[in-house]
Short mmCIF file of C-alpha atoms in Angstrom, two decimals:
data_model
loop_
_atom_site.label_atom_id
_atom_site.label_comp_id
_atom_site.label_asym_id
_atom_site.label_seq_id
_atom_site.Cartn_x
_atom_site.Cartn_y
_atom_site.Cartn_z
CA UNK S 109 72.01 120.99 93.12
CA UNK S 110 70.36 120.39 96.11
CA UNK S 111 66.34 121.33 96.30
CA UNK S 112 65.46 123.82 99.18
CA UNK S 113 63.12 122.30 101.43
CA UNK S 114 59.94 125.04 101.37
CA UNK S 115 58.00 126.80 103.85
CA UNK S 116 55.04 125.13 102.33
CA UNK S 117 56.36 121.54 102.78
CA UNK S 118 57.40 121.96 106.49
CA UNK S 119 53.50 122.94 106.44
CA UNK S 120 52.35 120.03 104.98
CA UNK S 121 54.83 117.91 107.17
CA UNK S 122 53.31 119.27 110.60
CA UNK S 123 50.18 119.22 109.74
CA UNK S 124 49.09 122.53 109.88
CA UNK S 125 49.40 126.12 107.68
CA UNK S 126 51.84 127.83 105.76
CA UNK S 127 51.12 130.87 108.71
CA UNK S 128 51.66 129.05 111.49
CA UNK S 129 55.03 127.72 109.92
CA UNK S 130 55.99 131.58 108.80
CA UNK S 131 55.29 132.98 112.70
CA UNK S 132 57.46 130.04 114.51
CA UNK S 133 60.19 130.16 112.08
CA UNK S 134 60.48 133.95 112.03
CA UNK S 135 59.71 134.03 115.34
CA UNK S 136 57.38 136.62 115.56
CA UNK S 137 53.55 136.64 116.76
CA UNK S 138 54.22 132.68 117.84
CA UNK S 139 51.68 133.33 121.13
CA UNK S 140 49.14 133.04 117.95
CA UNK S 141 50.51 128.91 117.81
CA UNK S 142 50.01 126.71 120.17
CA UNK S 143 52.80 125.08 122.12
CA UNK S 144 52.26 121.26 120.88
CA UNK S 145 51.93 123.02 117.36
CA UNK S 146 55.35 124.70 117.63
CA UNK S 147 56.81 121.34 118.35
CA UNK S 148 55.85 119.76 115.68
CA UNK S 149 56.07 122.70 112.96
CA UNK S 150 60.30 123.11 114.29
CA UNK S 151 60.64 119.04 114.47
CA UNK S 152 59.28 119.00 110.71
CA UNK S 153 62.06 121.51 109.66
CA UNK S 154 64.61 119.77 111.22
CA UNK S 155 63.64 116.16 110.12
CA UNK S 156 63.37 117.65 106.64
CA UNK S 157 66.30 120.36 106.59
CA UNK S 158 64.56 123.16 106.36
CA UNK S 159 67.28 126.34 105.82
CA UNK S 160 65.55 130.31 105.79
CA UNK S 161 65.80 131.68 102.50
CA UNK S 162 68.21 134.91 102.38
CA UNK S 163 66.10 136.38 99.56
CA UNK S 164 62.87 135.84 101.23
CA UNK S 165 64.01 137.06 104.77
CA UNK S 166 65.62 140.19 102.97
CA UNK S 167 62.00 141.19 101.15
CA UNK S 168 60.10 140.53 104.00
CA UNK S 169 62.60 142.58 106.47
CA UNK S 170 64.71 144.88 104.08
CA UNK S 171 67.75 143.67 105.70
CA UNK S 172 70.04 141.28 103.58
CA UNK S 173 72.34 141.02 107.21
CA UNK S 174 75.33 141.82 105.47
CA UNK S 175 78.18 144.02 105.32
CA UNK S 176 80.34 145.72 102.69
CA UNK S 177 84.16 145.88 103.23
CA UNK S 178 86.09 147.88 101.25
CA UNK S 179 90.71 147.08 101.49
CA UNK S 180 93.26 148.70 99.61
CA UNK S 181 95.01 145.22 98.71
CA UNK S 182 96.54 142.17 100.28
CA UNK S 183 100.01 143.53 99.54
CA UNK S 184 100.74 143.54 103.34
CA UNK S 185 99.62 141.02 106.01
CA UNK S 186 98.08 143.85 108.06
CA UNK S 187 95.17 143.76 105.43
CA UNK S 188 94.71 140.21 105.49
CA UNK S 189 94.38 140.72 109.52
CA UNK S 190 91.76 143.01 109.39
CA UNK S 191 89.75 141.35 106.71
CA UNK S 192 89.46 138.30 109.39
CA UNK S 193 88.84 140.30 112.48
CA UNK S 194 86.00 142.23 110.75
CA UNK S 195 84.78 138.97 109.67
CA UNK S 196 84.92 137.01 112.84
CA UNK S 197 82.96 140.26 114.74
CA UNK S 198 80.60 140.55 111.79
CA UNK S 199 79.45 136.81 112.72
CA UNK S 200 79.03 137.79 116.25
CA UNK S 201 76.65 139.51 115.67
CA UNK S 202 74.37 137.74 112.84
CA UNK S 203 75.97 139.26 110.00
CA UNK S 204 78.34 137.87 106.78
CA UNK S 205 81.01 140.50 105.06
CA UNK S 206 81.48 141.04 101.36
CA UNK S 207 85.16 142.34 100.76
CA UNK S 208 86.24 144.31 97.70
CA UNK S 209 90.03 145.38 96.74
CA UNK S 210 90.49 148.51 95.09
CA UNK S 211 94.64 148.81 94.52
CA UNK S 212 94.48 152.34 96.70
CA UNK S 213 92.78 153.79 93.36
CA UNK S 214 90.15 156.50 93.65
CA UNK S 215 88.60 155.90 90.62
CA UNK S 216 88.49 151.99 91.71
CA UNK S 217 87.31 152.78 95.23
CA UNK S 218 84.29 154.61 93.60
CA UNK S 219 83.37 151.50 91.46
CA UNK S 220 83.85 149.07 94.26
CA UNK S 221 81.92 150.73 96.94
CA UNK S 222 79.08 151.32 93.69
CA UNK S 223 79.30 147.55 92.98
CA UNK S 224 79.12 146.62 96.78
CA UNK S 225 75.80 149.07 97.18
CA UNK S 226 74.29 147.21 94.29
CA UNK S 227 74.66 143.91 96.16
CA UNK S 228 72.10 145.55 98.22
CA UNK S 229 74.19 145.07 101.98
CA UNK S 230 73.25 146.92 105.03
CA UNK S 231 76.23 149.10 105.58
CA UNK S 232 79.88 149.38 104.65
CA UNK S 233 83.12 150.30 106.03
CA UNK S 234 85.42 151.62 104.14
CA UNK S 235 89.12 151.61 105.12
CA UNK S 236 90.14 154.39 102.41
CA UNK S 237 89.34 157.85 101.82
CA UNK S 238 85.97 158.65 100.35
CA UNK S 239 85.92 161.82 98.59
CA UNK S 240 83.30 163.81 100.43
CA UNK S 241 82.93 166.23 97.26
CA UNK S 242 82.03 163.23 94.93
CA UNK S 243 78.94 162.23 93.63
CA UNK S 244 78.51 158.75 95.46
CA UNK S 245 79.48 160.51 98.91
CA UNK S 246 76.72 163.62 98.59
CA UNK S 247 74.22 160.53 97.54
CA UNK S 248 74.92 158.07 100.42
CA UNK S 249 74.87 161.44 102.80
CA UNK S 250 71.59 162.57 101.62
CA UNK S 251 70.38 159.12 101.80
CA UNK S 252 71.38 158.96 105.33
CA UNK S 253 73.54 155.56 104.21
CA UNK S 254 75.11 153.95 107.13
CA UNK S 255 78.86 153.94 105.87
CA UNK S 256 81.89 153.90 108.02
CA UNK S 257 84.91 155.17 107.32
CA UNK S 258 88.72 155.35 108.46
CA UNK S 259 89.16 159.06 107.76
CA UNK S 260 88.54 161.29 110.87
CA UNK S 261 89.33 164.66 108.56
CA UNK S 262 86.31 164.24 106.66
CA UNK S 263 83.23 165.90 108.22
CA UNK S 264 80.24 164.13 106.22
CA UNK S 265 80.36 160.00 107.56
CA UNK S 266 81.09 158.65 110.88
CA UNK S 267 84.26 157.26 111.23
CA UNK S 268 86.55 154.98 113.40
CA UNK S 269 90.25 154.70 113.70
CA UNK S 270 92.97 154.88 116.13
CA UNK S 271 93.71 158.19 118.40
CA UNK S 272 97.78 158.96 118.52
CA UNK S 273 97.13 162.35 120.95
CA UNK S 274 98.31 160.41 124.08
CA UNK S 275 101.04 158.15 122.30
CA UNK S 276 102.93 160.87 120.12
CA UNK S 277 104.10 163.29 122.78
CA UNK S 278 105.36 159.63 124.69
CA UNK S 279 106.94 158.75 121.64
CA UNK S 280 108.93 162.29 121.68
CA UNK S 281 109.62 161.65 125.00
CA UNK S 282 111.36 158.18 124.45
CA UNK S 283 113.44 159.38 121.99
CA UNK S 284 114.54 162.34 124.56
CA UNK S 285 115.11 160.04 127.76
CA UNK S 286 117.37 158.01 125.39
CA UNK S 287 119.13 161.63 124.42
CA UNK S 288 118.07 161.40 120.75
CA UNK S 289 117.26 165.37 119.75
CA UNK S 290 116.65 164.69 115.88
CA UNK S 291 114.46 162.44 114.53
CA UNK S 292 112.71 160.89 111.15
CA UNK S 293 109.25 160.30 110.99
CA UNK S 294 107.94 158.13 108.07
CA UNK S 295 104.54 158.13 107.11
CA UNK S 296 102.38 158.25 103.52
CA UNK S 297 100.15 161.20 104.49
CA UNK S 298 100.21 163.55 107.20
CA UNK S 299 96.70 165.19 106.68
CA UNK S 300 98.10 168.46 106.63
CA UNK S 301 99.45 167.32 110.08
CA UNK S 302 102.95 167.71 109.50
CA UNK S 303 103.47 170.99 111.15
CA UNK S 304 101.72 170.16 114.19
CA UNK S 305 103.87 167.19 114.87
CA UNK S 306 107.34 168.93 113.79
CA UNK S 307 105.81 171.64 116.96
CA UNK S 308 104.90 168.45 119.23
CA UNK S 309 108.24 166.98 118.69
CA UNK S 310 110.02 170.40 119.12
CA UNK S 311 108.27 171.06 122.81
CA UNK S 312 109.41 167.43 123.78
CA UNK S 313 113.02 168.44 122.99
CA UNK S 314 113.38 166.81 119.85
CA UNK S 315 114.47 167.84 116.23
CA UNK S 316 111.40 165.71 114.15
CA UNK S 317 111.88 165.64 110.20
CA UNK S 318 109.14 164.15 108.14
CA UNK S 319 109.55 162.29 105.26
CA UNK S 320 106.49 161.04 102.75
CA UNK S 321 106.44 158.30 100.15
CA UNK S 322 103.93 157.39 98.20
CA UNK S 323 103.87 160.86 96.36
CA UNK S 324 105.22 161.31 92.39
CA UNK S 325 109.09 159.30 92.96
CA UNK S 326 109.35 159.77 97.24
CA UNK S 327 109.38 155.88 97.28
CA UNK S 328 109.91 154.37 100.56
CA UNK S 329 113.38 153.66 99.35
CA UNK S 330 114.15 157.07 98.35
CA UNK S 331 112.87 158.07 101.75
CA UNK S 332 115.48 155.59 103.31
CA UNK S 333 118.01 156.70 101.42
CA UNK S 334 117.54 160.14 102.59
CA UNK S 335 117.76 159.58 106.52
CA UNK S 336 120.40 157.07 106.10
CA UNK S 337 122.79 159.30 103.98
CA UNK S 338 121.78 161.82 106.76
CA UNK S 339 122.48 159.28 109.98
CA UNK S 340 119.27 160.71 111.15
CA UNK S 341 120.03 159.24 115.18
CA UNK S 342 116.13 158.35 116.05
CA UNK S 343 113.58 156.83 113.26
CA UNK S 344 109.73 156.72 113.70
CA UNK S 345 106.90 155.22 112.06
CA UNK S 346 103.32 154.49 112.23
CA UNK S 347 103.71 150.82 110.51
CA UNK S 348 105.84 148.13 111.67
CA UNK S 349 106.56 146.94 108.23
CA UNK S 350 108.30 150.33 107.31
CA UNK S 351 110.49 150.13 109.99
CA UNK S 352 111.59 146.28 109.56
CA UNK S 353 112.51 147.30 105.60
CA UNK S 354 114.33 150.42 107.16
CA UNK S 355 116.24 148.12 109.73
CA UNK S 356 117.19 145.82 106.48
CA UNK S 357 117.76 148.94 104.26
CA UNK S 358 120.06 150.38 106.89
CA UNK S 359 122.27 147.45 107.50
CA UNK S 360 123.06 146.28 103.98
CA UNK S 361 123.91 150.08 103.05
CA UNK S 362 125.10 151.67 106.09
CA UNK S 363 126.27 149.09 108.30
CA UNK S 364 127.75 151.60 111.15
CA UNK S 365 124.72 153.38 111.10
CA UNK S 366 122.24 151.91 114.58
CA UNK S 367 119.48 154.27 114.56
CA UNK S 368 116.83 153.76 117.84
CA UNK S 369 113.66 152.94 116.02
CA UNK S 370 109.69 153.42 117.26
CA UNK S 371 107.00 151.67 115.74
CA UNK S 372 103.57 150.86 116.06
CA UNK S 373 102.83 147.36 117.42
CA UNK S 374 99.55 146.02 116.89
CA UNK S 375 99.83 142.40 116.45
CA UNK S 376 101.80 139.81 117.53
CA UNK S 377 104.14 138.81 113.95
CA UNK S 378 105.24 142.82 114.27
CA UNK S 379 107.24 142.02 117.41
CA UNK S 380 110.67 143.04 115.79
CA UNK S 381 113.69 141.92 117.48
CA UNK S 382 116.04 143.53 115.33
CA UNK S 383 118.19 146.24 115.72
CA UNK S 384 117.87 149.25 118.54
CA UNK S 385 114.09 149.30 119.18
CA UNK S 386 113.34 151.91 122.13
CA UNK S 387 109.69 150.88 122.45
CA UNK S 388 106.46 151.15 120.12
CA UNK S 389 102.52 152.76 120.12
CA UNK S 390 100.64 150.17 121.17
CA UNK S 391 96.95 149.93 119.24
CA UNK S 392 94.11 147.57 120.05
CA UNK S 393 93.42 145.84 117.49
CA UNK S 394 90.43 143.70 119.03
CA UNK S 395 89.02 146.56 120.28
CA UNK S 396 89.07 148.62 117.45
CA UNK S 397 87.51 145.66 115.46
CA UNK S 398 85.02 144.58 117.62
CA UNK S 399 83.58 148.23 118.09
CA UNK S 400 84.02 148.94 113.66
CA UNK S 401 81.34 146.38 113.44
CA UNK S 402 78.97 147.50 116.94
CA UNK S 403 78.94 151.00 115.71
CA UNK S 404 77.98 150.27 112.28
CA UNK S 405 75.35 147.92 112.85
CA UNK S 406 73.98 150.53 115.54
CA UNK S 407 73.70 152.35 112.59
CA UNK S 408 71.86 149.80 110.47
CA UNK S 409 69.48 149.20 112.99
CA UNK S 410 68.82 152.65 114.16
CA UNK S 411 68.53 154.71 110.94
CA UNK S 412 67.86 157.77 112.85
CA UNK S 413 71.18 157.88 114.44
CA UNK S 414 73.15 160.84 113.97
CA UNK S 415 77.27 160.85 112.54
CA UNK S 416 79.82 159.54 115.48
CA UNK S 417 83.80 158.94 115.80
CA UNK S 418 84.98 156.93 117.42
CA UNK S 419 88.97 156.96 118.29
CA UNK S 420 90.65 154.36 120.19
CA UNK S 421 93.41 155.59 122.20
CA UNK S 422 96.81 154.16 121.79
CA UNK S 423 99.70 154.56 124.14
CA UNK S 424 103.55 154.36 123.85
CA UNK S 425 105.19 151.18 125.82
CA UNK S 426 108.79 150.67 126.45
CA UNK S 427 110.65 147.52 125.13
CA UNK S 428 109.96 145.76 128.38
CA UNK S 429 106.36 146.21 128.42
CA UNK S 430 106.01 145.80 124.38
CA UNK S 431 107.40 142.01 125.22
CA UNK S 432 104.86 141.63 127.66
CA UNK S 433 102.62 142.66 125.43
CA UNK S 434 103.49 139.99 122.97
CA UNK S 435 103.66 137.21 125.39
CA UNK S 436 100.28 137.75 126.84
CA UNK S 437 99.02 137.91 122.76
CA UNK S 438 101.07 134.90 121.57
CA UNK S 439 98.84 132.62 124.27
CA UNK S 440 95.47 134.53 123.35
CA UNK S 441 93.23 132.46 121.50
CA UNK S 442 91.58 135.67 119.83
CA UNK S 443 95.43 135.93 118.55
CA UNK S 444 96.32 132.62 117.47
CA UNK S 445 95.18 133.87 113.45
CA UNK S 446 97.41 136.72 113.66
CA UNK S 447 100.94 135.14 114.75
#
């Protein structure tokens, strides 16, 4: 292993104390060191390596410049995506992430947000659902933790997530324009929000059933099943994924069946080109992941500051504009991970 090159020995190298080395290196109180002296004490870290110790900075500061992320799995590539945007703004700003997986289990999501904490980061965002009436959540509350979370119905954390007010009542009125009055809308939790989007729907002109998975046997194949045997005419979903396995499910078992499908379009490898697509909810993703990570270091660094949401709005675009859209990401260089 290779030996870390000391405070002490850049000293000893330039010639003058450990103190002086400590206030140019650090940066702080350097008006104390003369400007010849500087030279020399940052040419005798660089001619013998000299790397800052991440233990030593995090006593002497009480800031390890890290950040806990906490992901359901890598069973979709949606995960993976936000994994590496979170990452990439992290960096931006001076910080390195620590992921942990916790196979959308409570019990797991407990120990892996405990086992991040112990790794003593600065803040975490967590992508789940945090249960507010736990043990862990009254502790980080009290203790004023900056945590952010995904889950805007929770009323203890800030959180930060996507804003559908604007882009549902579009999405109803797609499906209306293109005469469609009944329509299935896929999704694995409402939030209790079921009823208010069945109303939405119903002032646009349109019929809106919604069908859950993810609860006892409502698999998303069940749920597919169910509109297909009922040649439900419009199909909508928050995930593009669900709708491409719907498309699939739909033309192996039901080949006369073309519903017109809405999804949400986020990054560029959801583009679907398949079957009757009337538009999708555009979300931006940069945005959303560059402002995650500038919310929840404003957090870290101010201590003080009080609980804040943030919502991004989305909007519905038409199949014309979703391809523009895609173009202008697919040439992107922020993109070019995501294709």
């Amino acid at each position: 292993m290779e030996k870390r090159v000391t405070i002490r020995e850049v000293a000893e190298s330039a010639g003058c104390s450990f103190v002086a080395v400590s206030r140019v290196l650090s940066g702080k109180d350097i008006h104390h060191v003369s400007q010849e002296m500087r030279g020399r004490i940052r040419d005798a870290a660089e001619r013998l390596g000299y790397r800052p110790s991440d233990a030593a900075r995090a006593l002497r500061t009480g800031k390890t410049r890290t950040i806990g992320l906490l992901l359901g799995a890598f069973h979709n590539r949606m995960e993976g995506c936000v994994a590496h945007a979170l990452t990439e703004a992290a960096k931006q700003h001076g910080y390195r992430l620590i992921l942990s997986l916790t196979n959308y289990d409570p019990a797991e999501e407990q120990e892996a947000l405990e086992d991040i904490l112990n790794r003593q980061v600065d803040g975490v965002i967590d992508t789940l659902s945090l249960d507010p009436a736990s043990a862990l959540a009254l502790r980080l509350q009290k203790n004023h933790y900056p945590i952010l979370l995904q889950d805007h119905a929770q009323k203890l954390f800030s959180s930060a997530w996507y804003d559908y007010t604007k882009a549902l009542p579009e999405v109803f009125d797609a499906f209306h324009r293109a005469g469609i009055r009944h329509a299935a809308m896929i999704c694995s939790t409402f939030n209790g929000e079921a009823e208010q989007r069945r109303s939405l729907a119903e002032q646009h002109g349109v019929e809106l059933e919604c069908f859950t998975h993810g609860d006892g046997d409502h698999s998303l194949e069940n749920v597919y099943a169910r509109i297909v045997k009922k040649k439900i005419p419009g199909v909508f979903a928050l995930e593009s994924m669900v709708i491409r396995n719907f498309l699939e499910f739909a033309a192996f078992s039901a080949p006369a069946y073309h519903p017109a499908c809405i999804y949400a379009y986020t990054l560029p490898f959801e583009y679907l080109r398949a079957g009757r697509i009337l538009g999708a909810v555009f979300r931006p993703f940069r945005e959303l992941s560059e402002r995650r990570v500038e919310l929840l270091i404003q957090m870290i660094e101010s201590p003080g500051c009080r609980r804040k949401i943030l919502r991004i709005p989305c909007r519905f675009t038409d199949e014309s504009e979703l391809a523009l859209i895609h173009a202008e990401q697919s040439v992107d260089p922020y993109y070019r991970h995501f294709k």
